[in-house]
Amino acid sequence: HIVGLATICFARLEWDAVWCCEKGQPGYIHTVATKTAGQIANDLINLAENHTDPAIVGSLGAAAAEFKRLVLRRNDLVHANPGTASSGEQRLFRHGAEWAIPNVENLADEFVAAGAPLNDHHHNIL
């Protein structure tokens, strides 16, 4: 259940990034079907770095960097391997580290928190 919730939270975050890119480059939304989340993060970083308003460069740049960081964390979760924890329960593992349920819950919360500034940029700033 929590992996599904984290996936939905990430999808919302990713689409906040896409909509910011669409504001900066109309028609961008039609390109996302062939892009990875990492490519979208790089596009968002480029949008922020090249914006003419220094305040937006800083605020959107920070939000874009956080999105890029979370893309890597999402990859760690969705590309994890199944295994048996020391408790005998089934868990996901990435590079030998266990994804305990509280870790996934915390990651879902990070996705939601990171979406707020992107959503604000999309609706109010860009």
Coordinates of N, CA, C and O in Angstrom, one line a residue:
H1 N 0.8 -1.2 0.0 CA 0.0 0.0 0.0 C 0.9 1.3 0.0 O 0.6 2.2 -0.8
I2 N 1.9 1.3 0.9 CA 2.7 2.5 1.0 C 3.5 2.7 -0.3 O 3.8 3.9 -0.6
V3 N 4.0 1.7 -0.9 CA 4.7 1.9 -2.2 C 3.8 2.5 -3.2 O 4.3 3.4 -4.0
G4 N 2.6 2.1 -3.3 CA 1.6 2.7 -4.2 C 1.4 4.2 -3.9 O 1.3 5.0 -4.8
L5 N 1.2 4.5 -2.6 CA 1.0 5.9 -2.2 C 2.2 6.7 -2.5 O 2.1 7.8 -3.1
A6 N 3.4 6.2 -2.3 CA 4.7 6.9 -2.6 C 4.7 7.2 -4.1 O 5.1 8.2 -4.6
T7 N 4.3 6.2 -4.9 CA 4.3 6.3 -6.4 C 3.4 7.4 -6.8 O 3.8 8.2 -7.7
I8 N 2.2 7.5 -6.3 CA 1.3 8.5 -6.6 C 1.8 9.9 -6.2 O 1.7 10.9 -6.9
C9 N 2.4 10.0 -5.0 CA 3.0 11.2 -4.5 C 4.1 11.7 -5.5 O 4.2 12.9 -5.8
F10 N 4.9 10.8 -5.9 CA 5.9 11.2 -6.9 C 5.4 11.6 -8.2 O 5.8 12.6 -8.8
A11 N 4.3 10.9 -8.7 CA 3.7 11.3 -10.0 C 3.2 12.7 -9.9 O 3.3 13.5 -10.8
R12 N 2.6 13.1 -8.8 CA 2.1 14.4 -8.6 C 3.2 15.4 -8.6 O 3.1 16.5 -9.3
L13 N 4.3 15.1 -7.9 CA 5.5 16.0 -7.9 C 6.1 16.1 -9.3 O 6.4 17.2 -9.8
E14 N 6.2 15.0 -10.1 CA 6.7 15.0 -11.4 C 5.9 15.9 -12.3 O 6.4 16.7 -13.1
W15 N 4.5 15.8 -12.2 CA 3.7 16.7 -13.0 C 3.7 18.1 -12.6 O 3.5 19.0 -13.5
D16 N 4.0 18.4 -11.3 CA 4.2 19.8 -11.0 C 5.4 20.3 -11.7 O 5.4 21.5 -12.2
A17 N 6.5 19.5 -11.8 CA 7.7 19.9 -12.6 C 7.3 20.1 -14.1 O 7.8 21.0 -14.7
V18 N 6.6 19.2 -14.6 CA 6.2 19.3 -16.0 C 5.4 20.5 -16.3 O 5.7 21.3 -17.3
W19 N 4.5 20.9 -15.4 CA 3.7 22.1 -15.6 C 4.5 23.4 -15.5 O 4.3 24.3 -16.2
C20 N 5.5 23.3 -14.7 CA 6.5 24.5 -14.6 C 7.2 24.6 -16.0 O 7.4 25.7 -16.5
C21 N 7.7 23.5 -16.5 CA 8.4 23.5 -17.8 C 7.4 24.0 -18.9 O 7.8 24.7 -19.8
E22 N 6.2 23.6 -18.8 CA 5.2 24.0 -19.8 C 5.0 25.5 -19.8 O 4.9 26.2 -20.8
K23 N 5.0 26.1 -18.6 CA 4.9 27.6 -18.4 C 6.1 28.3 -19.1 O 5.9 29.3 -19.7
G24 N 7.3 27.7 -18.9 CA 8.4 28.3 -19.5 C 8.6 28.0 -21.0 O 9.3 28.8 -21.7
Q25 N 8.1 26.9 -21.4 CA 8.3 26.5 -22.8 C 6.9 25.9 -23.3 O 6.7 24.7 -23.2
P26 N 6.0 26.7 -23.8 CA 4.7 26.2 -24.2 C 4.9 25.1 -25.2 O 5.7 25.2 -26.1
G27 N 4.1 24.0 -25.0 CA 4.2 22.9 -25.9 C 5.1 21.8 -25.3 O 5.1 20.6 -25.7
Y28 N 5.8 22.1 -24.2 CA 6.7 21.1 -23.5 C 5.9 19.9 -23.1 O 6.4 18.8 -23.2
I29 N 4.6 20.0 -22.7 CA 3.8 18.9 -22.2 C 3.7 17.8 -23.3 O 3.6 16.7 -22.9
H30 N 3.8 18.2 -24.5 CA 3.7 17.2 -25.6 C 4.9 16.4 -25.8 O 4.9 15.5 -26.6
T31 N 6.0 16.7 -25.1 CA 7.3 16.0 -25.2 C 7.5 15.0 -24.1 O 8.5 14.2 -24.2
V32 N 6.7 15.0 -23.1 CA 7.0 14.3 -21.9 C 6.8 12.8 -22.0 O 7.4 12.0 -21.3
A33 N 6.1 12.3 -23.0 CA 5.8 10.9 -23.2 C 7.1 10.1 -23.4 O 7.1 8.9 -23.1
T34 N 8.1 10.8 -23.9 CA 9.4 10.1 -24.2 C 10.5 10.5 -23.2 O 11.6 10.1 -23.5
K35 N 10.1 11.2 -22.2 CA 11.2 11.6 -21.3 C 11.1 10.9 -20.0 O 10.1 10.5 -19.5
T36 N 12.3 10.7 -19.4 CA 12.4 10.1 -18.0 C 12.2 11.2 -17.0 O 12.3 12.4 -17.4
A37 N 12.0 10.9 -15.8 CA 11.9 11.9 -14.7 C 13.2 12.6 -14.6 O 13.2 13.8 -14.3
G38 N 14.3 12.0 -14.8 CA 15.6 12.6 -14.8 C 15.8 13.7 -15.8 O 16.3 14.7 -15.6
Q39 N 15.3 13.4 -17.0 CA 15.3 14.3 -18.1 C 14.4 15.5 -17.8 O 14.8 16.7 -18.1
I40 N 13.3 15.3 -17.2 CA 12.4 16.4 -16.8 C 13.0 17.2 -15.8 O 13.0 18.5 -15.8
A41 N 13.7 16.6 -14.8 CA 14.5 17.4 -13.8 C 15.5 18.2 -14.4 O 15.7 19.4 -14.1
N42 N 16.3 17.7 -15.4 CA 17.3 18.5 -16.1 C 16.7 19.7 -16.8 O 17.2 20.8 -16.8
D43 N 15.5 19.4 -17.5 CA 14.8 20.5 -18.2 C 14.4 21.6 -17.2 O 14.5 22.8 -17.5
L44 N 13.9 21.2 -16.1 CA 13.4 22.2 -15.1 C 14.6 23.0 -14.5 O 14.5 24.2 -14.4
I45 N 15.7 22.3 -14.3 CA 16.9 23.0 -13.9 C 17.4 24.0 -14.9 O 17.7 25.2 -14.6
N46 N 17.3 23.6 -16.2 CA 17.7 24.6 -17.3 C 16.7 25.7 -17.3 O 17.2 26.9 -17.5
L47 N 15.5 25.5 -17.2 CA 14.5 26.5 -17.2 C 14.8 27.5 -16.0 O 14.8 28.8 -16.3
A48 N 15.1 27.0 -14.9 CA 15.4 27.9 -13.7 C 16.7 28.7 -14.0 O 16.7 29.9 -13.8
E49 N 17.7 28.0 -14.4 CA 19.0 28.7 -14.6 C 18.9 29.8 -15.7 O 19.7 30.8 -15.6
N50 N 18.1 29.6 -16.7 CA 18.0 30.6 -17.8 C 16.9 31.6 -17.7 O 16.6 32.4 -18.6
H51 N 16.2 31.6 -16.5 CA 15.1 32.6 -16.3 C 15.7 34.0 -16.2 O 16.8 34.1 -15.7
T52 N 15.0 35.0 -16.7 CA 15.5 36.3 -16.6 C 15.3 37.0 -15.3 O 16.0 38.0 -15.0
D53 N 14.5 36.5 -14.4 CA 14.3 37.0 -13.1 C 15.2 36.3 -12.1 O 15.0 35.1 -11.8
P54 N 16.1 37.0 -11.5 CA 17.0 36.4 -10.5 C 16.3 35.7 -9.3 O 16.8 34.7 -8.8
A55 N 15.2 36.3 -8.9 CA 14.5 35.7 -7.8 C 13.9 34.3 -8.2 O 14.0 33.4 -7.4
I56 N 13.5 34.2 -9.4 CA 13.0 32.9 -9.9 C 14.1 31.9 -10.1 O 14.0 30.8 -9.8
V57 N 15.2 32.4 -10.6 CA 16.4 31.6 -10.7 C 16.7 30.9 -9.4 O 16.9 29.7 -9.3
G58 N 16.7 31.7 -8.3 CA 17.0 31.1 -7.0 C 15.9 30.2 -6.5 O 16.1 29.1 -6.1
S59 N 14.6 30.7 -6.5 CA 13.6 29.9 -5.9 C 13.2 28.6 -6.7 O 13.1 27.5 -6.2
L60 N 13.1 28.8 -8.1 CA 12.8 27.6 -8.9 C 14.0 26.7 -9.0 O 13.9 25.5 -9.0
G61 N 15.2 27.3 -9.0 CA 16.5 26.5 -9.0 C 16.5 25.6 -7.8 O 16.9 24.4 -7.9
A62 N 16.2 26.1 -6.6 CA 16.2 25.2 -5.4 C 15.2 24.1 -5.5 O 15.4 23.0 -5.2
A63 N 14.0 24.5 -6.0 CA 12.9 23.5 -6.1 C 13.3 22.4 -7.2 O 13.0 21.2 -7.0
A64 N 13.9 22.9 -8.3 CA 14.3 21.9 -9.3 C 15.4 21.0 -8.8 O 15.4 19.8 -9.1
A65 N 16.4 21.5 -8.0 CA 17.4 20.7 -7.5 C 16.8 19.6 -6.5 O 17.3 18.5 -6.5
E66 N 15.8 20.0 -5.7 CA 15.2 19.1 -4.8 C 14.4 18.0 -5.6 O 14.5 16.8 -5.3
F67 N 13.8 18.4 -6.7 CA 13.1 17.4 -7.6 C 14.1 16.4 -8.1 O 13.9 15.2 -8.1
K68 N 15.3 16.9 -8.6 CA 16.3 16.0 -9.2 C 16.8 15.1 -8.1 O 17.0 13.9 -8.4
R69 N 17.0 15.5 -6.9 CA 17.4 14.7 -5.8 C 16.4 13.6 -5.5 O 16.7 12.4 -5.4
L70 N 15.1 14.0 -5.6 CA 14.1 13.0 -5.3 C 13.8 12.0 -6.4 O 13.3 10.9 -6.2
V71 N 14.2 12.4 -7.6 CA 14.1 11.5 -8.7 C 15.0 10.3 -8.4 O 14.7 9.1 -8.6
L72 N 16.2 10.6 -7.9 CA 17.2 9.5 -7.6 C 16.6 8.6 -6.4 O 16.8 7.4 -6.4
R73 N 16.0 9.3 -5.4 CA 15.4 8.5 -4.3 C 14.2 7.6 -4.8 O 14.1 6.5 -4.4
R74 N 13.4 8.2 -5.7 CA 12.3 7.4 -6.3 C 12.9 6.2 -7.0 O 12.4 5.1 -6.9
N75 N 14.0 6.4 -7.8 CA 14.6 5.3 -8.5 C 15.1 4.2 -7.5 O 14.9 3.1 -7.8
D76 N 15.6 4.7 -6.4 CA 16.0 3.7 -5.4 C 14.9 2.8 -4.9 O 15.1 1.6 -4.7
L77 N 13.7 3.4 -4.8 CA 12.5 2.7 -4.4 C 12.0 1.8 -5.5 O 11.8 0.6 -5.3
V78 N 11.7 2.3 -6.6 CA 11.0 1.5 -7.7 C 12.0 0.5 -8.4 O 11.5 -0.4 -9.0
H79 N 13.3 0.7 -8.2 CA 14.2 -0.3 -8.8 C 14.8 -1.2 -7.7 O 15.8 -1.8 -8.0
A80 N 14.2 -1.2 -6.6 CA 14.6 -2.1 -5.5 C 14.3 -3.5 -5.8 O 13.5 -3.9 -6.7
N81 N 15.0 -4.4 -5.1 CA 14.9 -5.8 -5.2 C 14.1 -6.4 -4.0 O 14.3 -6.0 -2.9
P82 N 13.3 -7.4 -4.3 CA 12.6 -8.0 -3.2 C 13.5 -8.9 -2.4 O 14.5 -9.4 -2.9
G83 N 13.3 -9.0 -1.1 CA 14.1 -9.9 -0.3 C 13.4 -10.1 1.1 O 12.4 -9.5 1.4
T84 N 14.1 -10.9 1.9 CA 13.6 -11.2 3.2 C 14.4 -10.4 4.3 O 15.7 -10.5 4.3
A85 N 13.7 -9.6 5.1 CA 14.4 -8.8 6.1 C 14.8 -9.8 7.3 O 14.4 -10.9 7.3
S86 N 15.7 -9.2 8.1 CA 16.1 -10.1 9.3 C 15.0 -10.5 10.2 O 15.1 -11.5 10.8
S87 N 13.9 -9.8 10.1 CA 12.7 -10.1 10.9 C 11.9 -11.2 10.2 O 10.9 -11.8 10.8
G88 N 12.3 -11.6 9.0 CA 11.5 -12.6 8.3 C 10.5 -12.1 7.3 O 9.9 -12.8 6.6
E89 N 10.2 -10.8 7.4 CA 9.2 -10.1 6.6 C 9.8 -9.8 5.2 O 11.0 -9.6 5.0
Q90 N 8.9 -9.8 4.2 CA 9.3 -9.5 2.9 C 9.4 -7.9 2.8 O 8.6 -7.2 3.2
R91 N 10.5 -7.5 2.2 CA 10.8 -6.1 2.0 C 11.5 -5.9 0.7 O 11.9 -6.8 0.0
L92 N 11.6 -4.6 0.4 CA 12.4 -4.2 -0.8 C 13.8 -3.8 -0.3 O 13.9 -3.2 0.8
F93 N 14.8 -4.0 -1.1 CA 16.2 -3.7 -0.8 C 16.8 -3.0 -2.0 O 16.6 -3.4 -3.1
R94 N 17.7 -2.0 -1.7 CA 18.4 -1.3 -2.7 C 19.8 -1.2 -2.3 O 20.1 -0.6 -1.2
H95 N 20.8 -1.7 -3.0 CA 22.2 -1.7 -2.7 C 22.4 -2.2 -1.2 O 23.2 -1.7 -0.5
G96 N 21.6 -3.3 -0.9 CA 21.8 -3.9 0.4 C 21.0 -3.2 1.6 O 20.9 -3.7 2.7
A97 N 20.4 -2.0 1.3 CA 19.7 -1.3 2.4 C 18.2 -1.6 2.3 O 17.6 -1.7 1.2
E98 N 17.6 -1.9 3.4 CA 16.2 -2.3 3.5 C 15.3 -1.0 3.4 O 15.6 0.0 4.0
W99 N 14.3 -1.1 2.6 CA 13.2 -0.1 2.6 C 12.2 -0.5 3.6 O 11.2 -1.2 3.3
A100 N 12.3 -0.1 4.8 CA 11.3 -0.3 5.9 C 10.1 0.6 5.6 O 10.3 1.6 5.0
I101 N 9.0 0.2 6.1 CA 7.7 0.9 5.8 C 7.9 2.4 6.2 O 7.5 3.3 5.5
P102 N 8.4 2.7 7.4 CA 8.6 4.1 7.8 C 9.4 4.9 6.8 O 9.2 6.1 6.6
N103 N 10.4 4.3 6.2 CA 11.3 4.9 5.2 C 10.5 5.3 4.0 O 10.7 6.4 3.4
V104 N 9.6 4.4 3.6 CA 8.8 4.7 2.4 C 7.8 5.8 2.7 O 7.5 6.7 1.9
E105 N 7.2 5.7 3.9 CA 6.3 6.8 4.3 C 7.0 8.2 4.3 O 6.4 9.2 3.9
N106 N 8.2 8.2 4.9 CA 8.9 9.5 4.9 C 9.2 10.0 3.5 O 9.2 11.2 3.2
L107 N 9.6 9.1 2.6 CA 9.9 9.5 1.2 C 8.6 10.0 0.6 O 8.7 11.0 -0.1
A108 N 7.5 9.4 0.8 CA 6.2 9.9 0.2 C 6.0 11.3 0.7 O 5.6 12.2 0.0
D109 N 6.2 11.6 2.0 CA 6.1 12.9 2.6 C 7.0 13.9 1.9 O 6.7 15.1 1.7
E110 N 8.3 13.5 1.6 CA 9.2 14.3 1.0 C 8.7 14.7 -0.4 O 8.9 15.8 -0.9
F111 N 8.1 13.7 -1.1 CA 7.6 14.0 -2.5 C 6.5 15.1 -2.4 O 6.5 16.0 -3.2
V112 N 5.6 15.0 -1.4 CA 4.5 15.9 -1.2 C 5.1 17.3 -0.9 O 4.7 18.3 -1.5
A113 N 6.0 17.4 0.0 CA 6.6 18.7 0.4 C 7.3 19.3 -0.7 O 7.3 20.5 -0.9
A114 N 8.0 18.6 -1.6 CA 8.8 19.1 -2.7 C 7.8 19.6 -3.8 O 8.2 20.5 -4.6
G115 N 6.6 19.1 -3.8 CA 5.7 19.5 -4.8 C 5.1 20.9 -4.6 O 4.7 21.6 -5.5
A116 N 5.0 21.3 -3.3 CA 4.4 22.6 -3.0 C 5.1 23.8 -3.6 O 4.4 24.6 -4.2
P117 N 6.4 23.9 -3.6 CA 7.0 25.1 -4.2 C 6.8 25.0 -5.8 O 6.7 26.1 -6.4
L118 N 6.9 23.8 -6.3 CA 6.7 23.7 -7.8 C 5.3 24.1 -8.2 O 5.0 24.8 -9.1
N119 N 4.3 23.6 -7.4 CA 2.9 24.0 -7.6 C 2.7 25.5 -7.5 O 2.0 26.1 -8.3
D120 N 3.4 26.1 -6.5 CA 3.3 27.5 -6.4 C 3.9 28.3 -7.5 O 3.3 29.3 -8.0
H121 N 5.0 27.8 -8.0 CA 5.6 28.4 -9.2 C 4.7 28.3 -10.4 O 4.5 29.3 -11.1
H122 N 4.1 27.1 -10.6 CA 3.2 26.9 -11.7 C 2.0 27.9 -11.7 O 1.7 28.5 -12.7
H123 N 1.4 28.0 -10.5 CA 0.1 28.7 -10.4 C 0.3 30.2 -10.1 O -0.6 31.0 -10.5
N124 N 1.4 30.6 -9.5 CA 1.5 32.0 -9.0 C 2.7 32.8 -9.4 O 2.6 34.0 -9.4
I125 N 3.8 32.1 -9.8 CA 5.0 32.8 -10.0 C 5.4 32.9 -11.5 O 5.8 33.9 -12.0
L126 N 5.4 31.8 -12.2 CA 5.8 31.7 -13.6 C 4.8 32.4 -14.5 O 3.6 32.4 -14.3

